[in-house]
Coordinates of C-alpha atoms in Angstrom, one line a residue:
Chain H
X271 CA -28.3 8.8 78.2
X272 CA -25.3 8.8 75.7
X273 CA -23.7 11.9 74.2
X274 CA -24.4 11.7 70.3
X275 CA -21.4 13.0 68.4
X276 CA -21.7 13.4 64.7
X277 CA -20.3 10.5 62.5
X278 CA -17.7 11.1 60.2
X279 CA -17.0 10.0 56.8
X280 CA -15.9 6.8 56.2
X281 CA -12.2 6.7 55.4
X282 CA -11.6 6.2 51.9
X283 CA -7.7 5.4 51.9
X284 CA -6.1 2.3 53.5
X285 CA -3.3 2.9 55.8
X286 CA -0.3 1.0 54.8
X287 CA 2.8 1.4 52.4
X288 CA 2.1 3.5 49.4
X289 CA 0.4 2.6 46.8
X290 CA 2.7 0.3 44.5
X291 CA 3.9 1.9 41.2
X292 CA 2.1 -0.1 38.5
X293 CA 2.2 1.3 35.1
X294 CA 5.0 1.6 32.6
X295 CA 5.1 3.5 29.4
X296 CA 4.7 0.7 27.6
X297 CA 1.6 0.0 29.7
X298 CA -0.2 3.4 29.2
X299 CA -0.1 2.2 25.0
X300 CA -1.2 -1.1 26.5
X301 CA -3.8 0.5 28.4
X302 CA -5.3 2.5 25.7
X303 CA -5.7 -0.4 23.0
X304 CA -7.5 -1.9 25.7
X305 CA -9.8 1.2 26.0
X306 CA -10.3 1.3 22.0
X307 CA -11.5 -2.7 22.4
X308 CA -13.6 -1.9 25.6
X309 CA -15.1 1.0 23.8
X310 CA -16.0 -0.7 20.8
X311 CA -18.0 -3.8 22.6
X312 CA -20.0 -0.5 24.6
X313 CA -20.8 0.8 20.6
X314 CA -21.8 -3.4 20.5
X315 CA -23.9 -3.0 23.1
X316 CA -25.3 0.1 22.1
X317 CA -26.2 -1.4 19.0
X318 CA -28.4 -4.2 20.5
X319 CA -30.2 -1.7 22.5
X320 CA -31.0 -0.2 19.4
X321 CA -32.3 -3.3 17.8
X322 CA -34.0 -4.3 20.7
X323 CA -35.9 -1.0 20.6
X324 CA -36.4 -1.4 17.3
X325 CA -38.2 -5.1 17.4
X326 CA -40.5 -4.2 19.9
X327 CA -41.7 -1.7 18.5
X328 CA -42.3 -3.6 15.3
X329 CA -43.1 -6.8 16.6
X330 CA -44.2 -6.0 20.3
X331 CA -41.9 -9.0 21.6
X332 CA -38.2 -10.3 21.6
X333 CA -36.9 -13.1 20.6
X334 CA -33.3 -14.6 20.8
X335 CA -33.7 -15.4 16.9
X336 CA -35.4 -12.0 15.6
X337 CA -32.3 -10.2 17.4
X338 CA -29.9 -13.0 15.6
X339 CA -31.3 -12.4 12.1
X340 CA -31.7 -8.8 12.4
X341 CA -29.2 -6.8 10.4
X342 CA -29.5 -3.2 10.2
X343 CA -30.8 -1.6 6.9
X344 CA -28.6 0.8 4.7
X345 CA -30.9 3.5 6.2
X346 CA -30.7 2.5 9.6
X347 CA -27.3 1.7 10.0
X348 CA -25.9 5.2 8.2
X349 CA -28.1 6.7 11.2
X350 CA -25.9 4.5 13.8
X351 CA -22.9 5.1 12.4
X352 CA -23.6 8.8 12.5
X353 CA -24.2 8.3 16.5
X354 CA -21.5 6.3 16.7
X355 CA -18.6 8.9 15.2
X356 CA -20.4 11.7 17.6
X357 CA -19.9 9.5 20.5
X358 CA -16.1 9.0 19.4
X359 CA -15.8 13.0 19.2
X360 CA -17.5 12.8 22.4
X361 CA -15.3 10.0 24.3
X362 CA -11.9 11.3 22.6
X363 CA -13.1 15.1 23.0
X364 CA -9.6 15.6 25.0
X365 CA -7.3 15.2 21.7
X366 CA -8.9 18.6 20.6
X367 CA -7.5 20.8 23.7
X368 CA -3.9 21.7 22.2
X369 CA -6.8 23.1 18.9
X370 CA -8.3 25.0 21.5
X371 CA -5.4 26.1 23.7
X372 CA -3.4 28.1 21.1
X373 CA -6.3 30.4 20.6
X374 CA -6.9 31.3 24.2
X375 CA -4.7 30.5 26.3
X376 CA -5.8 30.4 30.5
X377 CA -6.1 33.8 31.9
X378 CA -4.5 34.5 34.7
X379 CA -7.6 36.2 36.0
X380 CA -8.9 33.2 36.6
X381 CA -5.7 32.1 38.5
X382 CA -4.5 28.5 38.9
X383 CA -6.2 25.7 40.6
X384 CA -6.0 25.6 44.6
Chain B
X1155 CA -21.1 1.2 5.5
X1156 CA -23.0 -0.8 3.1
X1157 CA -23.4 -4.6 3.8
X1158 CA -20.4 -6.3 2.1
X1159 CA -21.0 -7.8 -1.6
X1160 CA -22.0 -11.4 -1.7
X1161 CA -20.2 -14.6 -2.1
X1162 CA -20.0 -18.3 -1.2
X1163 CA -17.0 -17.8 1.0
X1164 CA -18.0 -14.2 2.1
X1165 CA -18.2 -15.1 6.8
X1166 CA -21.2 -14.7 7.6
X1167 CA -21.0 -13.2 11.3
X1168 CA -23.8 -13.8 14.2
X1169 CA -25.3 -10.4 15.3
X1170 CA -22.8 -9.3 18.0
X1171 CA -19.9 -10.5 15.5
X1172 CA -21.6 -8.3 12.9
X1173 CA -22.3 -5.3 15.3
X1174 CA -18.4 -5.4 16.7
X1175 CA -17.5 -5.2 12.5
X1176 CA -19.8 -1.9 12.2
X1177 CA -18.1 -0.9 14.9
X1178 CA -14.5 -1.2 13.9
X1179 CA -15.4 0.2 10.5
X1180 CA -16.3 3.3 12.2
X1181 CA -13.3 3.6 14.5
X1182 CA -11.6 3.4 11.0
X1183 CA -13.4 6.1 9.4
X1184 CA -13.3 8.1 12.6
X1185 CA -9.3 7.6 12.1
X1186 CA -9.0 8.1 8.8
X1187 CA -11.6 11.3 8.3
X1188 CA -11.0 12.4 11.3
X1189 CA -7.9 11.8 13.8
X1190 CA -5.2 11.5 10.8
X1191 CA -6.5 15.0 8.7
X1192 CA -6.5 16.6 12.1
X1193 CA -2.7 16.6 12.6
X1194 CA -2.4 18.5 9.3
X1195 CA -5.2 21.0 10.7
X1196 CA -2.9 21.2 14.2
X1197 CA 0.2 21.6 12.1
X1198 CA -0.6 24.2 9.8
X1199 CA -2.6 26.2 12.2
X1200 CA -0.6 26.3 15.1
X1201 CA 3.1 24.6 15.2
X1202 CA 4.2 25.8 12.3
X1203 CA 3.2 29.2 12.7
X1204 CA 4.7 29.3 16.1
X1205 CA 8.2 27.7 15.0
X1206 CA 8.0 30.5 12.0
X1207 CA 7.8 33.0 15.0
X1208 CA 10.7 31.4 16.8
X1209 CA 13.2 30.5 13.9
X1210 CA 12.0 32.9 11.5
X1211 CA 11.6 30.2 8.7
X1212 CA 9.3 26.9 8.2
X1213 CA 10.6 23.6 9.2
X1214 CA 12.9 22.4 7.3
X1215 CA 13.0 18.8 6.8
X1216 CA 11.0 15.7 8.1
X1217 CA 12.8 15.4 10.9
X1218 CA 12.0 19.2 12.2
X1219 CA 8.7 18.3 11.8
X1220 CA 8.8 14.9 13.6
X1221 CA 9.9 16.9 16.6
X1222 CA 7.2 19.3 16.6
X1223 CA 4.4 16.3 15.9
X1224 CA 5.9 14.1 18.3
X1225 CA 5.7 16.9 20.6
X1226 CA 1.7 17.0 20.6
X1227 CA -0.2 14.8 22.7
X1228 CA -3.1 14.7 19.8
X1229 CA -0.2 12.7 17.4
X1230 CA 0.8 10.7 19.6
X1231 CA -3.0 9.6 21.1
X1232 CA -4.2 9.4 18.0
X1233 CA -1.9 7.3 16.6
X1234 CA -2.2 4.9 19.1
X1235 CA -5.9 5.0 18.5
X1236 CA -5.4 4.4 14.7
X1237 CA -2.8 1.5 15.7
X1238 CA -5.5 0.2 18.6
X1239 CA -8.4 0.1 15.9
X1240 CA -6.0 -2.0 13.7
X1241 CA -5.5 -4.4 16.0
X1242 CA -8.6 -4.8 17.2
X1243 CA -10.1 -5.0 13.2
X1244 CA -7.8 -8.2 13.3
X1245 CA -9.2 -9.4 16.0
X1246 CA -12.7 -8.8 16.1
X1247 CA -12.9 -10.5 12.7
X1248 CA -10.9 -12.9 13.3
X1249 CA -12.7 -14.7 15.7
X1250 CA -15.9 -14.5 13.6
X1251 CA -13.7 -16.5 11.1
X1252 CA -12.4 -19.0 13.2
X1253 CA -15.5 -19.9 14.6
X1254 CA -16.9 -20.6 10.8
X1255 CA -13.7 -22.2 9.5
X1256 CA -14.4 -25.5 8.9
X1257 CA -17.7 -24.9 7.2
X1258 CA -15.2 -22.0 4.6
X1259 CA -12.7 -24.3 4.0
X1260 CA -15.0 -26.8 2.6
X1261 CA -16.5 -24.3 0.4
X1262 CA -13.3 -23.6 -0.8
X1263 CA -12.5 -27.3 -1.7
X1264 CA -12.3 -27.9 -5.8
X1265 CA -14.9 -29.8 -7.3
X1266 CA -15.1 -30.8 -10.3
X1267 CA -16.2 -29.1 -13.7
X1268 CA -14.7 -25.8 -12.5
X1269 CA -14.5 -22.6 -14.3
X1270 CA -11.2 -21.9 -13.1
X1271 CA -8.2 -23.8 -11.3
X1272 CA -6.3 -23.9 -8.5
X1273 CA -2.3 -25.1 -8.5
X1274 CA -0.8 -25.0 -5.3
X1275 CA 2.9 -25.7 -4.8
X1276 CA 3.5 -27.0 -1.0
X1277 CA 7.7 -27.1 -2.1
X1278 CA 7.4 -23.6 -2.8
X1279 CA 9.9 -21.4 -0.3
X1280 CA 8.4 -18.9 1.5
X1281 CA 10.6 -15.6 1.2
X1282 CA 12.1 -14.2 4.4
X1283 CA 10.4 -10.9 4.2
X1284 CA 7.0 -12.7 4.2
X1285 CA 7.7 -14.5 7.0
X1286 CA 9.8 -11.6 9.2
X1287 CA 6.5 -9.2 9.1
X1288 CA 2.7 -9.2 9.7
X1289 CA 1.7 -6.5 7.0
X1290 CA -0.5 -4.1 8.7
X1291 CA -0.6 -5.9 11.6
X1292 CA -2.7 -9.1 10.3
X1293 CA -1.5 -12.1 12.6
X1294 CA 0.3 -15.0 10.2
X1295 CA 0.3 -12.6 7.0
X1296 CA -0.5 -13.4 4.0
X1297 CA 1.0 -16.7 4.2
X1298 CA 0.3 -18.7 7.2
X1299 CA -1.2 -22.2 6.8
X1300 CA -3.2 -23.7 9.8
X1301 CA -3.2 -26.8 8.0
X1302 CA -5.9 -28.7 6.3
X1303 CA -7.4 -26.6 3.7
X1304 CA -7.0 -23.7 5.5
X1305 CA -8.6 -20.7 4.1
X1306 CA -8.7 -18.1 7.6
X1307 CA -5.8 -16.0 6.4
X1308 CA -8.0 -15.7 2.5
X1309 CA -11.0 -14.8 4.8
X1310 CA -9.7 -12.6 7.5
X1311 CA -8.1 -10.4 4.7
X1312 CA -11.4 -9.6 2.6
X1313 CA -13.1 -9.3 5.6
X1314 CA -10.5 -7.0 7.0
X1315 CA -9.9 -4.9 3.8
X1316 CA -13.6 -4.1 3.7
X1317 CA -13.7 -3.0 7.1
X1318 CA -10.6 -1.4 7.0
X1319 CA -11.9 1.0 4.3
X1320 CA -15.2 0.9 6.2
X1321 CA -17.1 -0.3 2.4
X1322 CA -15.3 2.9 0.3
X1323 CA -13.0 0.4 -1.8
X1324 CA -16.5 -1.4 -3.3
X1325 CA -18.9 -3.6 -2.3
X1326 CA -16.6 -6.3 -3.4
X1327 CA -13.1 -4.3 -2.4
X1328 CA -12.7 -4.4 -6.1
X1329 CA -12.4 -0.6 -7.1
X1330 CA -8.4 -0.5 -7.3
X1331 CA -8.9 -3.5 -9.9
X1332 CA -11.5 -1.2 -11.5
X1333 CA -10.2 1.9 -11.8
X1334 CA -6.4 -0.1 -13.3
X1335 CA -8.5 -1.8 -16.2
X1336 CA -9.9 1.9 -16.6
X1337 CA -6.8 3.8 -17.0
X1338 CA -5.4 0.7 -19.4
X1339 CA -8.2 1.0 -21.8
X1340 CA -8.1 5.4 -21.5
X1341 CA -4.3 5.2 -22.8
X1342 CA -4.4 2.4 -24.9
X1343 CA -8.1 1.7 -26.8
X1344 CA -6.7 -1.0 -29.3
X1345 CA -5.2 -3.0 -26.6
X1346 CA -6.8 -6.5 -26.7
X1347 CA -4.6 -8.7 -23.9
X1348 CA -5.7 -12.2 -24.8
X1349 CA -3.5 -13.3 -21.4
X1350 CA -3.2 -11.4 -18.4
X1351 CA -1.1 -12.4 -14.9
X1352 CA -1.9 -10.4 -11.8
X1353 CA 1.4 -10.6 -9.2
X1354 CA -0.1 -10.9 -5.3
X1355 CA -3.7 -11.2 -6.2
X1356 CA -4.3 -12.1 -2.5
X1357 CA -7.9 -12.8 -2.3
X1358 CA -8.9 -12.1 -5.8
X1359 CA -10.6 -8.7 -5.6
X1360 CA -8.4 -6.9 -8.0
X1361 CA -8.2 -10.0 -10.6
X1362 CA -12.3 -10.2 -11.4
X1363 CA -12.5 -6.8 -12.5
X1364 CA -9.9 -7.9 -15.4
X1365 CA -11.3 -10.7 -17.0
X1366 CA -14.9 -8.3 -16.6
X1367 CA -12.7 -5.6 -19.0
X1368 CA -11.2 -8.2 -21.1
X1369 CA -13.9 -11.3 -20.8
X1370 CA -12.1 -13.4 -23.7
X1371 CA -8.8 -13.1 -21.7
X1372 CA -7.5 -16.0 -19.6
X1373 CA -6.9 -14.4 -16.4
X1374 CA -4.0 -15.7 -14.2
X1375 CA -3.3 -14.7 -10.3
X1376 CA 0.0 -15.6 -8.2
X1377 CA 0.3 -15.3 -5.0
X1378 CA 2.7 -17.0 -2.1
X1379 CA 0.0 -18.0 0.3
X1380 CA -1.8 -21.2 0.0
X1381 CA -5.0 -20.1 2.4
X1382 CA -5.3 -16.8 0.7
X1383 CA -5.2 -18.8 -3.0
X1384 CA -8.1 -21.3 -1.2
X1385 CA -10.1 -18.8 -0.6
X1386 CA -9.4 -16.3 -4.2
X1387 CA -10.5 -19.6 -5.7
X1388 CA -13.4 -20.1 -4.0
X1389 CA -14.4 -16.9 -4.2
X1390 CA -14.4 -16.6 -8.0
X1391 CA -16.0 -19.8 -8.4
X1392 CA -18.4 -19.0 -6.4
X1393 CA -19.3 -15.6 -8.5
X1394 CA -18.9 -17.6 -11.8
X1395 CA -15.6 -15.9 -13.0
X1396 CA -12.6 -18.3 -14.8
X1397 CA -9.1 -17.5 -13.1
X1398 CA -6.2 -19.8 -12.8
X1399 CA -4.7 -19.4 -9.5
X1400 CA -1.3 -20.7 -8.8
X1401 CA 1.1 -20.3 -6.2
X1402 CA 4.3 -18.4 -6.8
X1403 CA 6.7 -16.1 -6.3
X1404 CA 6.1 -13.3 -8.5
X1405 CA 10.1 -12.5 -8.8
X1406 CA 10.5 -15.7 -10.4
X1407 CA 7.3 -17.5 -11.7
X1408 CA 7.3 -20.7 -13.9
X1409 CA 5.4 -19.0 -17.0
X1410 CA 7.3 -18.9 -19.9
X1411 CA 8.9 -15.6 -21.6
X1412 CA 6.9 -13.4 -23.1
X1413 CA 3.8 -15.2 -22.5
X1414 CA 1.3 -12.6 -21.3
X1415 CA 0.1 -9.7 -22.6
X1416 CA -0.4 -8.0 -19.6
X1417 CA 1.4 -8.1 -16.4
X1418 CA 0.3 -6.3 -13.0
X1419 CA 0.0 -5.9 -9.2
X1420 CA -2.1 -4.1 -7.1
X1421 CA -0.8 -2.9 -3.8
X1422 CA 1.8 -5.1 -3.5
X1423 CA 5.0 -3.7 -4.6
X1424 CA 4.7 -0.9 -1.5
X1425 CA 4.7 -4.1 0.6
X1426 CA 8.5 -5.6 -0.7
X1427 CA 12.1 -4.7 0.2
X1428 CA 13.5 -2.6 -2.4
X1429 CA 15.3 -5.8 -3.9
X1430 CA 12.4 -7.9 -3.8
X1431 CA 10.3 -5.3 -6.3
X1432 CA 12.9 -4.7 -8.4
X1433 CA 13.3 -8.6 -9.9
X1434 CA 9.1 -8.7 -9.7
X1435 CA 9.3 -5.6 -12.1
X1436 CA 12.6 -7.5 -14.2
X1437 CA 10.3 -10.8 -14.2
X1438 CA 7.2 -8.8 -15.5
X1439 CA 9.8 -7.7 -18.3
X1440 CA 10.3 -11.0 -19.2
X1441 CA 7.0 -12.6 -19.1
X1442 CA 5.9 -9.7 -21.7
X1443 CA 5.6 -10.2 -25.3
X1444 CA 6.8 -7.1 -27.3
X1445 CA 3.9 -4.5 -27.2
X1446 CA 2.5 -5.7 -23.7
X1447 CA 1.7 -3.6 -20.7
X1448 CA 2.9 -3.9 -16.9
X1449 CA 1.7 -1.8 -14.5
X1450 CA 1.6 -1.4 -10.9
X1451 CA 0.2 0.5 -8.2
X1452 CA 2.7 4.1 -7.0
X1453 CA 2.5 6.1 -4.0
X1454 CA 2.5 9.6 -6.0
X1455 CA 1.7 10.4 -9.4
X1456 CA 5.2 10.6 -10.1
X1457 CA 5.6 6.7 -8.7
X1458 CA 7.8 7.8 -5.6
X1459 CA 6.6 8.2 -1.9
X1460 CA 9.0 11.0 -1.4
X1461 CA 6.5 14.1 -1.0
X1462 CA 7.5 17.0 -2.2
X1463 CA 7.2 18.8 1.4
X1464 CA 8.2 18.2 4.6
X1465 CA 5.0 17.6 6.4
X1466 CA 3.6 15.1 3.7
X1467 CA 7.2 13.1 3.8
X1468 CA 6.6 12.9 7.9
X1469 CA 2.8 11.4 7.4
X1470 CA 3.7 9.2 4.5
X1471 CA 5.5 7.0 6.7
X1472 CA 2.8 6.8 9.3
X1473 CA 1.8 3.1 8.0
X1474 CA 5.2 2.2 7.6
X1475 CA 6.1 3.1 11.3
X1476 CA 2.9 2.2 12.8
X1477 CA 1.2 -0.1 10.8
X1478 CA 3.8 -2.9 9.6
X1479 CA 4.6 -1.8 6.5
X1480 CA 8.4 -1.1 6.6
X1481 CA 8.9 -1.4 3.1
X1482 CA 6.4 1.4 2.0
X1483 CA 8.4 4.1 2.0
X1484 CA 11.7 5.4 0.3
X1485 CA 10.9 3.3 -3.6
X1486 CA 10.7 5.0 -7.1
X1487 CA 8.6 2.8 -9.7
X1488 CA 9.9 4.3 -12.8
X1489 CA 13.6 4.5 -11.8
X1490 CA 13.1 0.7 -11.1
X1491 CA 10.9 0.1 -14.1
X1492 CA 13.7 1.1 -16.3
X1493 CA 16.5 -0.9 -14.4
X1494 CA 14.0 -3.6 -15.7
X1495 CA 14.5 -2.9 -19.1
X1496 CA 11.7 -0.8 -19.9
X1497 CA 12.1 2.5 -21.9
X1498 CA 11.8 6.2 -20.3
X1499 CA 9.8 7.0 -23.0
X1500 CA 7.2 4.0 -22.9
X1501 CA 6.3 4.3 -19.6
X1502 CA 3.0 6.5 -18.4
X1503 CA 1.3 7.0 -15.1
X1504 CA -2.0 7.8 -14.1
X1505 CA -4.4 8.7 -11.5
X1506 CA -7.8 8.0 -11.9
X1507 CA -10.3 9.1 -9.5
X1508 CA -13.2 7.6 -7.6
X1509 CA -11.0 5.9 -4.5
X1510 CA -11.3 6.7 -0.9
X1511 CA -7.4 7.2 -0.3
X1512 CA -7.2 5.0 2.6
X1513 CA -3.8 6.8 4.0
X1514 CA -5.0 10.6 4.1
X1515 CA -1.5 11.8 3.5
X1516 CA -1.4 11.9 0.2
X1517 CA -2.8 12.6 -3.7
X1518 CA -5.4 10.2 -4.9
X1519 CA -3.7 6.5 -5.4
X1520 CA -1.9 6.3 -9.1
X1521 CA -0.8 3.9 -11.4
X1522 CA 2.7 3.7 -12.9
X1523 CA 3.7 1.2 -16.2
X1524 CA 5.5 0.8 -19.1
X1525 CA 5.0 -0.8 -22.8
X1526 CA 7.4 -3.5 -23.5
X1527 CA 9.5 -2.6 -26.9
X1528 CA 9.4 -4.6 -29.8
X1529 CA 13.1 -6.3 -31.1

């Protein structure tokens, strides 16, 4: 008969040497026009999913072409641009916080983080 | 944004090339309606009030507020989100160009029993301030020739502007060209150009809208890049409008004196060294007749970029800090109209309205010129 002892967690951090300093400055302003690309194929891809829905419900199928020579009508595509400008308030929400801080700043009731 | 007016050079993107353009547009408009009106909302509401409190006066000069913007991590994250979305309009459109370049350039190619013309002038020098700066970021400029009958730089552009101002400049980016004939014929109802030059007509948008004011005009257009002339020819051939397109330098152009009656530019001035747009303005002296009309695009109604206060001074050089344009800022159209030769008294300025101001600093765009004086 063997003694069960609980397991514990996996370890999530490799011994070693620290973790090597990467960034820069310049790499952070780098980093962010790299975001601002990534983000705008997601609002690419958000956009097929939208025609996709779209041509099956009007056609009941997909097809390579239909997607190719669909383009969005003026009604349809002031509808997506309104999703997409709440999904950039959404995804760049954190800009706002000095807005927000000014007016009420942290109460110390609350205390800081542990 | 509305779909883009029609034309036989227009690129015609695939479907993800097309949804990555809606895209851009509204990372543009997000900027522009958004990000850049927000740092006048954080400024009035809460730095200058709180540097009032400490120094018991407002800031006092563009540097002061510098500081405080600079300060703010909204400025500076949002102006690396405008200056991201600019490079990545570039970008994104140009590879849907490249991909379709052949196919443009042969579009582009003269045939014969034209409307217009197209002159170029492979000797010509290219200045050094075209060739020391991408304006607004575009790789190659205005000017760069890939060879062949390259026509990518003509293409990128009136893609680019159009998604730049996300469709709010006109289906065919043609309402600055509109709203100039407007004010021309407001001020002076007799006037009946029978030639007209435009100075840096790029890819044409601005020069149609003149010969539709004036249609028994011959309607010229200069400009110092080959591909960007391709394609303006093209383009106006292709949506039945006569313009003779030639490639020059618009401080010194071969026309003879006083052979137009009208002279203009169209956001192009803001783009030159200070030296530069003073001897286009002296040439557009001397290319008048007696009685004709120059006029060009200014920053303020006054024709300066200097804003009256501090705050507007600091965001009217946003573009020239962050979006290659160096020479925007710091120029005075009718101090330099007169150095030309032109009267204080014959010049007048205007801003019509019914532009998106792309640079949400500033008044509505305006227009600055001058009559030239009879012997």
């Amino acid at each position: 008969m063997t003694t069960s002892t609980p397991l514990r967690p996996r370890k999530r951090i490799a011994k070693g040497a620290p973790r090597p300093d990467y960034l820069a400055s310049r790499d952070l302003d780098r980093t962010m026009i790299m975001f601002v690309a990534m983000f705008s194929e997601l609002c690419a891809l958000r956009d097929r999913l939208e025609t996709h829905e779209y041509l099956l419900a009007r056609d009941g199928a997909l097809s390579p072409e239909s997607i190719e020579a669909f383009r969005p009508t003026p009604e349809q595509e002031a509808e997506r641009e309104s999703r997409r400008l709440a999904t950039m308030r959404r995804v760049f929400r954190v800009l706002r916080e000095e807005f927000e801080e000014y007016v009420e700043p942290p109460s110390a009731e609350f205390g800081t983080a542990p | 944004m509305k779909p883009q007016g029609p034309h036989a050079l227009l690129p015609d993107p695939n479907y993800d090339e097309a949804a990555r353009e809606r895209c851009v547009a509204s990372l543009r408009k997000f900027f522009t309606t958004e990000l850049i009106p927000g740092n006048r909302e954080l400024y009035e509401s809460r730095l200058k009030p709180k540097f009032e409190a400490e120094h018991g006066r407002p800031p006092a000069g563009e540097a002061e507020v510098k500081a405080l913007m600079e300060g703010t991590f909204y400025y500076r994250a949002s102006s690396l989100i405008g200056r991201a979305t600019q490079e990545l309009l570039w970008d994104t459109v140009g590879e849907s160009v490249e991909r379709q370049r052949e196919a443009l350039s042969a579009k582009a190619r003269p045939k014969s029993g034209e409307l217009g013309s197209l002159t170029l002038d492979p000797t010509l020098p290219m200045p050094a301030y075209i060739q020391a700066v991408d304006i607004h970021v575009m790789p190659g400029n205005f000017h760069t020739d890939l060879g062949g009958d390259d026509v990518l730089a003509g293409a990128l552009y009136d893609r680019g502007a159009y998604l730049f101002a996300y469709g709010s400049r006109g289906l065919y980016n043609d309402n600055l060209g509109r709203l100039v004939t407007q004010l021309i014929r407001e001020r002076f109802p007799d006037f009946q150009p029978r030639r007209i030059l435009e100075l840096g007509c790029g890819t044409g948008a601005s020069t149609l809208p003149l010969k539709a004011a004036w249609p028994d005009a011959e309607v010229y257009a200069i400009d110092v890049g080959a591909p960007m002339l391709r394609y303006a020819h093209g383009r106006a051939e292709s949506l039945g409008v006569p313009i003779h397109y030639s490639q020059q330098d618009a401080s010194h152009t071969n026309f003879p004196d006083g052979y137009f009656d009208l002279v203009l530019s169209i956001i192009v001035h803001h783009e030159m060294p200070a030296d530069v747009g003073q001897r286009m303005l002296s040439e557009c002296y001397r290319l008048l007749r007696p009685g004709g009309i120059t006029v060009h695009d200014g920053a303020l109604s006054s024709g300066r970029t200097v804003a009256p206060d501090p705050f507007q001074q600091f965001l009217s050089a946003w573009f020239s800090r962050n979006n290659n344009e160096p020479y925007g800022v710091g120029f005075d159209i009718e101090r330099d109209l007169q150095a030309a030769g032109f009267k204080r008294e014959d010049l007048f300025s205007g801003s019509p309205t019914g532009d998106e101001y792309l640079k949400g600093h500033l008044a509505a765009h305006s227009y600055v010129g001058a009559v030239k004086r009879g012997p």
